[in-house]
XYZ file of C-alpha atoms in Angstrom:
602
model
C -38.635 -10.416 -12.261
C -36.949 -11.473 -9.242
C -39.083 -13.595 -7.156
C -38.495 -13.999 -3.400
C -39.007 -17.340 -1.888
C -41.978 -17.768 0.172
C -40.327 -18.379 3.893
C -43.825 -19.628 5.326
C -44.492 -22.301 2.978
C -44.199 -25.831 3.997
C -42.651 -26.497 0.916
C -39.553 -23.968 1.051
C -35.764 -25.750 2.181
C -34.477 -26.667 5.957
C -31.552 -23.848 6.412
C -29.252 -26.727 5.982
C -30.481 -27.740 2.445
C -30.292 -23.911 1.952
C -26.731 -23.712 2.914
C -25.671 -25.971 0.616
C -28.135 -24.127 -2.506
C -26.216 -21.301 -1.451
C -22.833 -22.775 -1.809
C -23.381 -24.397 -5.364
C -25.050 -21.621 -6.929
C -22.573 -19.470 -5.870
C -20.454 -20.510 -8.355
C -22.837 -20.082 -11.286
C -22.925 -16.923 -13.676
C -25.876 -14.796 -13.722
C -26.878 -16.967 -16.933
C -26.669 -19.866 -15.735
C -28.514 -19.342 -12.682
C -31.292 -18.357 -15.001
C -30.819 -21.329 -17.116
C -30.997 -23.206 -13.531
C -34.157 -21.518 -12.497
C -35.976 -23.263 -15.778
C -34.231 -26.356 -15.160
C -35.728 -26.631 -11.395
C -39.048 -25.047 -12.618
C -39.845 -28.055 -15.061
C -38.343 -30.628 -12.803
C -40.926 -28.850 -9.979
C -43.602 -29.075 -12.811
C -42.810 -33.397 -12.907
C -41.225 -32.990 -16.808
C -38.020 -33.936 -16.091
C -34.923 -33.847 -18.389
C -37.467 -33.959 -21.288
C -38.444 -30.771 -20.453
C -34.945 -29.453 -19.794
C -34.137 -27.585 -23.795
C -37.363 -25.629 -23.154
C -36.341 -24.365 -20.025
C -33.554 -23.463 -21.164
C -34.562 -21.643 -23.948
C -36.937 -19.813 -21.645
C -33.774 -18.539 -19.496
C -31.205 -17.461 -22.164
C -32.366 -13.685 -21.468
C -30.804 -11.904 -17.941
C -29.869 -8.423 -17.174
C -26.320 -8.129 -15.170
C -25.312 -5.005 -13.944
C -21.861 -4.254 -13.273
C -20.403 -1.132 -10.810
C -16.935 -0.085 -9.866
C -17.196 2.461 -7.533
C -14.444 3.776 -5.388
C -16.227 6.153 -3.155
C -19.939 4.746 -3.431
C -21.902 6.977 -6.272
C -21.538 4.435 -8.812
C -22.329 1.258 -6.427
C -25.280 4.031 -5.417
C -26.648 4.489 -8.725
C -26.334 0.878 -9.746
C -28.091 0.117 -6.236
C -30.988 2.449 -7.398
C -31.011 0.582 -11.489
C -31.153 -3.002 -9.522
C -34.441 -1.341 -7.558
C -35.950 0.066 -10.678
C -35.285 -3.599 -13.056
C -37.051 -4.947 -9.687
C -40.369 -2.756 -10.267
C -39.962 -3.131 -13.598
C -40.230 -7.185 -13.718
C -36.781 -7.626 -15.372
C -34.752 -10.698 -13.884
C -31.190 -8.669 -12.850
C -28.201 -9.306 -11.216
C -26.111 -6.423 -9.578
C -22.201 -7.425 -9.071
C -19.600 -5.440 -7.554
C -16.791 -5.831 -10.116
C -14.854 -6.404 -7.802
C -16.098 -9.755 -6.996
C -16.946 -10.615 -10.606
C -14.661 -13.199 -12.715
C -13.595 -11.525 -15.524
C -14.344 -14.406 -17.876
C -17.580 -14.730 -16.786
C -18.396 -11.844 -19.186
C -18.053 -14.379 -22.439
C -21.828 -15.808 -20.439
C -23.588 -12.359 -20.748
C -26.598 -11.558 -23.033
C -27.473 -8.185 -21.595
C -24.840 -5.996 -19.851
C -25.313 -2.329 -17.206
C -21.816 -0.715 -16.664
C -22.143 2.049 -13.734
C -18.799 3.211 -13.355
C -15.959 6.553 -12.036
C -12.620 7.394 -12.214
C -10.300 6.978 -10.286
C -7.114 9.579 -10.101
C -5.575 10.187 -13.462
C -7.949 8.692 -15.370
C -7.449 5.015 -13.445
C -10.227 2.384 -12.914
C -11.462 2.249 -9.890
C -9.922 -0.414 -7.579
C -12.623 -2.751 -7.852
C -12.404 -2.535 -11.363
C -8.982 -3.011 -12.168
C -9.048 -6.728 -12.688
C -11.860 -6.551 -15.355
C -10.055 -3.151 -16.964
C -7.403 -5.207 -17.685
C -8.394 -8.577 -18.602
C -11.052 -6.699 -21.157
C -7.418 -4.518 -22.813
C -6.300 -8.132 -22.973
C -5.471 -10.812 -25.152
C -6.926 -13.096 -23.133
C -10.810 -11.125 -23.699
C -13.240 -13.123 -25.550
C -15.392 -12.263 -28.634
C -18.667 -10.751 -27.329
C -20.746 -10.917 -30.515
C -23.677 -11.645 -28.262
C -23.514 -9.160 -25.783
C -25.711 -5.888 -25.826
C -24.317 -3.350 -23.344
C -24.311 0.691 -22.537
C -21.675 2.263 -20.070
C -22.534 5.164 -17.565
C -19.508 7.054 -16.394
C -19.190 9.454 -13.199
C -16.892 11.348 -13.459
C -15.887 15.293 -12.982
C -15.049 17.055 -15.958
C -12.933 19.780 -14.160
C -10.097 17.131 -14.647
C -8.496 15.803 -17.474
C -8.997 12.043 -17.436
C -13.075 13.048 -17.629
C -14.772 9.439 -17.052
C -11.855 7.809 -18.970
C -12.867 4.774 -17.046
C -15.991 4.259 -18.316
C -14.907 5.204 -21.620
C -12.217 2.423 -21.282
C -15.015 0.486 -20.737
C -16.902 1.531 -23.801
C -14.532 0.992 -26.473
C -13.241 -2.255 -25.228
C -16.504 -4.037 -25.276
C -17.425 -2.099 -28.846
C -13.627 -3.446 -29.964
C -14.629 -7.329 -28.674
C -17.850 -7.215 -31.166
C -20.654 -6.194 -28.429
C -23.185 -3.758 -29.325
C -24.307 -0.717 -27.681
C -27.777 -0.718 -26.444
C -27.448 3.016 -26.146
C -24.405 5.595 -26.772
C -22.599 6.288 -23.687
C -23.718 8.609 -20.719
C -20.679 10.909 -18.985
C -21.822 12.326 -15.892
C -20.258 15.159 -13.924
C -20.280 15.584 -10.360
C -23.950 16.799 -10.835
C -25.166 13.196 -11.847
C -28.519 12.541 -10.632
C -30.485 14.102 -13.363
C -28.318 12.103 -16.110
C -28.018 8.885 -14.305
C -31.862 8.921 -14.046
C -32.637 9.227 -17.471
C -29.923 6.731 -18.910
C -31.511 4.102 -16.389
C -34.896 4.731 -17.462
C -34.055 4.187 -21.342
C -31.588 1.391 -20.663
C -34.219 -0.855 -18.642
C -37.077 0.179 -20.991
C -35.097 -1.123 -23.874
C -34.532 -4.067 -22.342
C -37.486 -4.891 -21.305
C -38.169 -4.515 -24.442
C -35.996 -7.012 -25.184
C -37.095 -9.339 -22.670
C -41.077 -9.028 -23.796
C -40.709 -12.484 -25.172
C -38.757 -14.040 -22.278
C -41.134 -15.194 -19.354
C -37.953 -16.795 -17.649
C -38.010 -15.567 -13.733
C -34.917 -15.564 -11.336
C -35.473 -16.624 -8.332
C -33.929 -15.340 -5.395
C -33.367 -16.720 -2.146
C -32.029 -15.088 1.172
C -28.672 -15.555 1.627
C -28.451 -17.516 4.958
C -26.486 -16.227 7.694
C -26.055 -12.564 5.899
C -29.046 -11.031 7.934
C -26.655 -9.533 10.830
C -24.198 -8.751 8.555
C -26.082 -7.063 6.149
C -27.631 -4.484 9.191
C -24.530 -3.955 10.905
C -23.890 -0.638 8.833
C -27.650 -0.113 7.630
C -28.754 3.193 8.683
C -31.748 5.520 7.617
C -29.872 8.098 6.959
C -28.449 8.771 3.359
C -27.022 11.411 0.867
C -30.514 12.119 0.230
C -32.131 12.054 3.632
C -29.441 13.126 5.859
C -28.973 12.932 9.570
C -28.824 16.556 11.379
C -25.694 16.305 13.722
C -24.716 18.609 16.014
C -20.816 20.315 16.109
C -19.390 19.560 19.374
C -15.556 20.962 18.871
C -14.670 22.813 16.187
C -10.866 23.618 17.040
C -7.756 25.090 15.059
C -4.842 22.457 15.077
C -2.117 24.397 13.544
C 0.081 26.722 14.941
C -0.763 30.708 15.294
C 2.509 31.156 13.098
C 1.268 28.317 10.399
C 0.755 29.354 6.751
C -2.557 27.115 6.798
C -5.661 26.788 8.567
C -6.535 23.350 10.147
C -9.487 22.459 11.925
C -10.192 19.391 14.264
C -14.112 18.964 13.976
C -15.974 16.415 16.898
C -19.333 15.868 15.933
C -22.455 14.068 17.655
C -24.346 11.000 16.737
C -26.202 10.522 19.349
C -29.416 8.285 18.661
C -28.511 8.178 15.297
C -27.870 4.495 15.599
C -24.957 5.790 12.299
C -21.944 3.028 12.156
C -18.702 3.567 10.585
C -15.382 2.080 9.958
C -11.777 3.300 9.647
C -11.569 4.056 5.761
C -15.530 5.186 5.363
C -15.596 9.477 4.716
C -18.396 11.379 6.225
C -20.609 12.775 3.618
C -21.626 16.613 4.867
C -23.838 19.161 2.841
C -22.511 22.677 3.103
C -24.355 25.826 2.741
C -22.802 28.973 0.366
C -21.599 31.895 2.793
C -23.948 34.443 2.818
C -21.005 37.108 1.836
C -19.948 35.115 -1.095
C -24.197 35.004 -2.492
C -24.303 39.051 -1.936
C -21.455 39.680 -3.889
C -22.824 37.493 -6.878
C -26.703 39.125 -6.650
C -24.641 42.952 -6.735
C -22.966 41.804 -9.785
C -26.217 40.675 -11.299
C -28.127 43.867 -10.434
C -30.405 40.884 -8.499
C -32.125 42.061 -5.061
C -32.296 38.339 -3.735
C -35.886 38.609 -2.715
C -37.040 37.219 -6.123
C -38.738 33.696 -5.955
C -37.393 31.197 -8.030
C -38.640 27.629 -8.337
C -36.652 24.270 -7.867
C -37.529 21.121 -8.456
C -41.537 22.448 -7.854
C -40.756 24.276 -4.909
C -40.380 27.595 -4.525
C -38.267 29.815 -2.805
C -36.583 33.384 -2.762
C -33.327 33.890 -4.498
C -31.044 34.215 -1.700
C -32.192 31.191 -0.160
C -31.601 29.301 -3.385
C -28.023 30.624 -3.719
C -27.094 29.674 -0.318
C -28.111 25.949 0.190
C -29.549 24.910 -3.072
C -26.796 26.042 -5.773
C -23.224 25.399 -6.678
C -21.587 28.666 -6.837
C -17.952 27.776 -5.511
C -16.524 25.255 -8.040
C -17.029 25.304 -11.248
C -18.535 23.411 -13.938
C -17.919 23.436 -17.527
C -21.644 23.342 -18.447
C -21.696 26.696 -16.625
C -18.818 27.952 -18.493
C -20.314 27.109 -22.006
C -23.539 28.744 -21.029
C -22.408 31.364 -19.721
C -20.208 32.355 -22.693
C -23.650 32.418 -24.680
C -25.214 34.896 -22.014
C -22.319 37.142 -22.434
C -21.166 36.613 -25.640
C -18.090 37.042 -25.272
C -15.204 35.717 -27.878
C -12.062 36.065 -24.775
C -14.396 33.067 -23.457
C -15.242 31.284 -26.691
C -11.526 31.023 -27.126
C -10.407 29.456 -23.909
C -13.567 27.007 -24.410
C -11.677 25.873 -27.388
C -9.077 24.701 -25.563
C -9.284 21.873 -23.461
C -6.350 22.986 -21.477
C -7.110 26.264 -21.079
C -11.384 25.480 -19.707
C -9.189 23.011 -17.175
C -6.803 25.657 -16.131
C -9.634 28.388 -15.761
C -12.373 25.723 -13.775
C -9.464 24.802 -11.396
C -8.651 28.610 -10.930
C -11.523 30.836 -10.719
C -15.385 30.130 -8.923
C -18.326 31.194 -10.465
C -18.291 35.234 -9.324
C -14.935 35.787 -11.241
C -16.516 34.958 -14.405
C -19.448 37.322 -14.128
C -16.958 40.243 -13.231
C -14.554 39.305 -16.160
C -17.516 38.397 -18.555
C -20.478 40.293 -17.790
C -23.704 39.448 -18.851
C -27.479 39.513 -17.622
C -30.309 37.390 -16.905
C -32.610 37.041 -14.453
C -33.000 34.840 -11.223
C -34.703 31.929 -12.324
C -32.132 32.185 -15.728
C -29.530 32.257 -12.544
C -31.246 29.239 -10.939
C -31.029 27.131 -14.083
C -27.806 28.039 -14.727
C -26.204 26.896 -11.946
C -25.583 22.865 -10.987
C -27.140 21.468 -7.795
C -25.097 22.129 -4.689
C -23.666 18.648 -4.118
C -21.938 17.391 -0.654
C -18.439 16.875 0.073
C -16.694 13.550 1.522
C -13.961 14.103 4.031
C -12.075 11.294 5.306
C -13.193 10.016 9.148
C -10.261 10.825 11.652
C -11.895 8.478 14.270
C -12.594 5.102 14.938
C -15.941 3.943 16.386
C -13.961 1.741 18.939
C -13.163 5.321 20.438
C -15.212 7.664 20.395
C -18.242 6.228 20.843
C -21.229 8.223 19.042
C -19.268 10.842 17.467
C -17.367 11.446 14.154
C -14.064 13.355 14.138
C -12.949 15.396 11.052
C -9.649 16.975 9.757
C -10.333 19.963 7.661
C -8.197 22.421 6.296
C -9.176 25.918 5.019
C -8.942 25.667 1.021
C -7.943 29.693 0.310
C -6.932 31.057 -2.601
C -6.059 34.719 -4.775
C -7.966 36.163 -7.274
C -7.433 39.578 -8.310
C -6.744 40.704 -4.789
C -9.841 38.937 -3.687
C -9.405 36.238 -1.148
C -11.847 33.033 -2.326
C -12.563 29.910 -0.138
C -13.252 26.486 -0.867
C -17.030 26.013 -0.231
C -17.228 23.260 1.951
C -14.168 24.163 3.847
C -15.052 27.621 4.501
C -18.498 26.390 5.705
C -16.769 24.401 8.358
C -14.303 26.088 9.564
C -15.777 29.790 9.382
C -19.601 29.304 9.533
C -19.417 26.404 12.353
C -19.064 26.213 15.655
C -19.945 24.455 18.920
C -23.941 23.734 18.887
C -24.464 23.876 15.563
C -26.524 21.935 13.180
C -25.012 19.886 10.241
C -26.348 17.815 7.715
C -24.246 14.799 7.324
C -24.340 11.262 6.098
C -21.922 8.148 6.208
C -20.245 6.696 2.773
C -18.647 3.562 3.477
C -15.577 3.038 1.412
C -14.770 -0.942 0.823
C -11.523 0.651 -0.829
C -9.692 1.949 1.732
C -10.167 -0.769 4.624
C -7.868 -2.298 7.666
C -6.704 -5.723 6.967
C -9.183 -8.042 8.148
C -6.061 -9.988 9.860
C -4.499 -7.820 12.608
C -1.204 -9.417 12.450
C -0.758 -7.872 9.393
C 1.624 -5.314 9.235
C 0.642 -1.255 7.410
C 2.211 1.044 6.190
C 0.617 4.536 6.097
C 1.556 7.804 3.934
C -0.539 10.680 4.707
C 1.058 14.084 4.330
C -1.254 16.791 5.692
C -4.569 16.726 6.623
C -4.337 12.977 4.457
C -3.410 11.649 7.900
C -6.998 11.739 9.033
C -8.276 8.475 8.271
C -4.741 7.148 9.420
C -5.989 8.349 13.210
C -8.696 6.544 13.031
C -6.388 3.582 11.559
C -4.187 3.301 14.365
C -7.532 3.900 17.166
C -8.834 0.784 15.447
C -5.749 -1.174 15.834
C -5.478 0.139 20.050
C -8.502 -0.768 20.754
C -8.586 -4.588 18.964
C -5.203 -5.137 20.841
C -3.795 -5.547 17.013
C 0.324 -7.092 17.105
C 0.803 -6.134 13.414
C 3.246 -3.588 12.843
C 2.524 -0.192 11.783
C 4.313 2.577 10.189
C 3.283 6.225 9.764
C 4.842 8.493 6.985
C 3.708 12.047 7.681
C 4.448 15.351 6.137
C 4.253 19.045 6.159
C 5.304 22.825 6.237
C 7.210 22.702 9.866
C 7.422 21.263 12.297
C 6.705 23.716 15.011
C 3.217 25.001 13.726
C 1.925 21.880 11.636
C 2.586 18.795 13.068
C -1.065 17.321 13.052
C -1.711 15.463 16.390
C 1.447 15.204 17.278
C 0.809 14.704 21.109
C -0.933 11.361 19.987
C 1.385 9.892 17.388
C 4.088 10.715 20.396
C 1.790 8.227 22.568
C 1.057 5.299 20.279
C 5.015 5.151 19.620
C 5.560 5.011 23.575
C 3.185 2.428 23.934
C 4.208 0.203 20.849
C 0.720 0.849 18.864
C 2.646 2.659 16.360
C 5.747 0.839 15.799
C 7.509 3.789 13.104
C 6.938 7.122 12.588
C 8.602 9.132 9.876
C 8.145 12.673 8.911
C 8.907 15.347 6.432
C 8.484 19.268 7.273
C 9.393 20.656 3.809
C 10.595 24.026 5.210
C 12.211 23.559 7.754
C 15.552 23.334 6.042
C 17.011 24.782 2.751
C 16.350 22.369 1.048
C 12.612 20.896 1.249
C 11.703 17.089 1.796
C 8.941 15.731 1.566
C 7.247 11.834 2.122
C 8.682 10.556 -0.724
C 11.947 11.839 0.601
C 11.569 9.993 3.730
C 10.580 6.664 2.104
C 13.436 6.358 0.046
C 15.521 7.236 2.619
C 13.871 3.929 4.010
C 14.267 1.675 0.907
C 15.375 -1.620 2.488
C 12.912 -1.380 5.036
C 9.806 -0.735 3.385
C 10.361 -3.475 0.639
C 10.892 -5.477 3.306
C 7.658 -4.703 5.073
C 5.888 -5.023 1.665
C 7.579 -8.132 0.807
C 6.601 -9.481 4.314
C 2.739 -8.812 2.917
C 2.050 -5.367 4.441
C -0.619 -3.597 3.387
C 0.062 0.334 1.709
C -2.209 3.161 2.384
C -1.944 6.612 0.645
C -3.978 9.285 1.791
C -4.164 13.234 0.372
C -3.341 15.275 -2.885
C -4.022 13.397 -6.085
C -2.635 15.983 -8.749
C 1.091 16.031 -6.938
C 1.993 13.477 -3.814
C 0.208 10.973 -4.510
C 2.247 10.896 -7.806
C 5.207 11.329 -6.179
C 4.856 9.142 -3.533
C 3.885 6.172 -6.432
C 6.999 7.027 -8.198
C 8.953 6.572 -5.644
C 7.746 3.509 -4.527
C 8.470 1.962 -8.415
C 11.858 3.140 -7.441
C 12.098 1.320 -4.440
C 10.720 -1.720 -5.832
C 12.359 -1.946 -8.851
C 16.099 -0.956 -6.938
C 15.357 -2.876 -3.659
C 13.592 -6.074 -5.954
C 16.246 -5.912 -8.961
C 13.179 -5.603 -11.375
C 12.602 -3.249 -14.585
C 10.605 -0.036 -14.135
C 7.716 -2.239 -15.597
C 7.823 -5.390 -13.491
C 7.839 -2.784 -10.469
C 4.707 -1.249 -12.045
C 3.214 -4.611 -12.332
C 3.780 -5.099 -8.686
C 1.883 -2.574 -7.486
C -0.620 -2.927 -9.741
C -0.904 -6.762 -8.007
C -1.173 -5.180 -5.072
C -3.726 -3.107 -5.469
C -5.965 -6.143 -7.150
C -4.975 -7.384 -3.947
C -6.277 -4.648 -1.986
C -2.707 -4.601 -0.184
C -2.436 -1.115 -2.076
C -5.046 1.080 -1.422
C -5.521 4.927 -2.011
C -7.979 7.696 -0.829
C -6.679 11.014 -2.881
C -8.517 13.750 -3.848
């Protein structure tokens, strides 16, 4: 159990004897801060070193639980697991993996993994270190450790929670045993994650039914004001209702795509932010897009269904309660059992294929190509949770003040001579406007941050709407009077009808606050360029910049530029640095350890 220390008691330390506490036991492993905590319980009991093997056998028992998270629901859940050992009396220690020593691992008795995936089946940033070092020569034998991995991932992709699965067979591979089998989660995690943390701390306390050995922990002196700068009330499960206060088209009347510039209020919220963080917002289904679905179903919408002990009509359920935009592949596999149908058993066979068809279709195209019945609380259960959507902040605090800009564009697609819209995107852009109410909440991401130094120099690629965390970049750097460099690579269709803030970009290069800007409008000639284009086009000059110790941002589509743009920058490494295709490889992946290289893609 983690015990807090008793600030009112004469006996506790002066804040300078707790300053130093603080900066010796920082460098201990969760172990041996338990092995500590018997050490100074017998010495407080007047037993001395005598007493000191006892202790110590007392303490070899501690729970650590490990997260890499890039966009916050794995540091989330672990947050929630740390809570739960808490109430549970089980001595725990939660670590960002980012800040954990790799080696440290060889010390562990009892082992948590909470991790996602990052891209193409990459570790998170924050987990790249340990990734590696556990694929490694260099990893110990783990004979002692007992361990069980939960995964987030989405299973619409291909890499399905290959990080946490990484994670599984490496720590199987160095002789630990499983407390449990693995858990992958899709985007619908809560239910899942809930259970596996219930059985995994059961079992281990368990385990730890003979132990007695308590950590004890102390407040971390000088943290209080940091720890509340960014603590709000308002969460992904309590969120704060905003209100729209622009809601404007920023593309041309001529442009093939629909982008929206969204201003919304957070007045009295007392909701902080920084450039990097993504605004968590909970969309509702369009009531259009329900009706078509209940006509289908030969369902009237007026039937009451019951969720999570509530209950509710149909319609209502469908439009803010259910996912019936994207697709899952627990859907898909039910659903082929409701309809029976064999055209569906087949693609399910394929792993391929069930990618190809999620990434294609929503959830009314396979009820008209599959048909089948059942009735509205079948429908209810069928369907995953509506979850919310993250879109990158396009403003800086320093700013704007109380309010939260967004860049949205209108996800539209073809099926069958139907038009079909994304669901969050359609909710902002065509159910929104001024005045309106919106649920929203704040995810801070510690992946995607400003160098702490603002001498530093950046260099930013965000084709598209990716350039909207890159506004609120180069806001931040204005208004803290930064004299690093920056450098903007932007990108898309032409220039005359999709040039994102242009007016702006035009005014932080006349002032100096942007120092380059380079862009790419793919059809505006023959033949089409793109970012990638641009930067090697700049070769000398951005190895320069990176060589100099800028930091690299990447902002936008994960499944095509962001691969491109990476490729191209192993080009220009390896060319520019005289190294192998490999060494330029292993450079960026330094970077990024370093957190000089930093992506947001989706």
């Amino acid at each position: 159990m983690l015990v807090k220390a008793n600030n009112d008691n004469a006996a506790s330390l002066s804040a300078d004897q707790l300053k130093q506490l603080q900066q010796v036991i920082h460098q201990y492993s969760p172990l041996q801060l338990a092995w500590a905590s018997g050490y100074l319980a017998a010495k407080s009991e007047g037993e001395g070193g005598a007493a000191l093997p006892a202790a110590a056998a007392q303490a070899q028992s501690s729970l650590t639980i490990l997260f890499g998270s890039q966009t916050g629901n794995a540091k989330g859940v672990a947050e929630k697991v740390l809570q739960n050992a808490e109430s549970m009396g089980i001595a725990a220690t939660l670590v960002n993996m980012g800040d954990y020593k790799p080696k440290n691992i060889k010390n562990e008795t009892h082992l948590l993994i909470i991790t996602s995936t990052n891209g193409e089946g990459e570790p998170p940033d924050d987990a790249m270190a340990l990734h590696d070092f556990l694929s490694s020569k260099r990893a110990p034998k783990l004979e002692s450790l007992q361990y069980s991995v939960l995964a987030l991932g989405d299973s619409s992709y291909e890499f399905y929670c290959q990080t946490g699965k990484d994670f599984d067979q490496y720590l199987e591979k160095l002789g630990a045993s499983r407390l449990s089998e693995r858990v992958d989660c899709d985007v619908d995690y809560q239910s899942d994650s809930d259970v596996w943390q219930t059985a995994q701390l059961e079992k281990v306390k368990e385990l730890f039914a003979a132990n007695t050995a308590q950590v004890v922990q102390l407040p971390v002196a000088g943290n209080e004001a940091a720890s509340s700068i960014h603590a709000s009330p308002y969460t992904k499960e309590s969120p704060y209702t905003a209100v729209i206060l622009e809601n404007q088209k920023i593309t041309g009347r001529d442009s093939n795509k629909v982008v929206q510039h969204l201003e919304i209020d957070l007045a009295d919220s007392g909701i902080q932010y920084q450039p990097g963080d993504a605004l968590g917002i909970w969309p509702k289904n369009s009531a259009t897009a329900v009706a078509k679905i209940l006509e289908i179903l030969g369902l009237n919408g007026s039937e009451l269904v019951n969720i999570d002990g509530a209950e509710l009509d149909l319609t209502q359920a469908l439009v803010s309660k259910r996912e019936i935009g994207a697709l899952a592949k627990a859907t898909l596999i039910r659903w082929q059992q409701i309809s029976d149908s064999e055209a569906l058993a087949d693609i399910l066979a394929d792993g391929e294929q069930t990618r190809k068809l999620i990434n294609q279709i929503q959830f009314v195209d396979i009820i008209q190509q599959y048909p089948g019945q059942l009735s509205a609380q079948e429908l209810i259960d069928l369907l995953p949770a509506l979850t919310p959507r993250l879109y990158s902040i396009a403003s800086s605090q320093q700013e704007v003040d109380e309010e939260v800009h967004l860049t949205v564009g209108l996800m539209q697609f073809d099926i069958d001579g139907e038009l079909r819209a994304g669901t969050a995107s359609s909710y902002l852009i065509e159910q929104l406007q001024a005045d309106d109410e919106i649920d929203v909440f704040i995810e801070h991401n510690n992946n995607f941050r400003l160098p702490e130094n603002d001498s530093t120099d950046v260099i930013m690629i965000g084709p598209g709407t990716g350039v909207a965390p890159f506004r609120a970049f180069v806001q931040e750097r204005s208004a803290r009077d930064a004299d690093g460099k920056s450098w903007l690579f932007f990108g898309d269709q032409t220039f005359t009808q999709d040039f994102l803030y242009q007016t702006e970009w035009q005014a932080y290069l006349k002032s100096g606050e942007l120092s380059r800007l380079d862009v790419a409008f793919s059809r505006d000639q023959q033949q089409k360029v793109y970012v990638q284009h641009k930067l090697k086009q700049n070769a000398q000059a951005v190895y320069q910049w990176l060589e100099q110790g800028a930091h690299l941002y990447i902002c936008g589509d994960m499944s095509r530029m962001a691969k491109d743009v990476h490729q191209a920058l192993v080009e220009i490494i390896a060319e520019q640095g005289s190294k192998s295709e490999q060494q330029a490889e292993d450079y960026l992946k330094q970077m990024r350890i370093e957190k000089r290289y930093q992506k947001d893609v989706y």
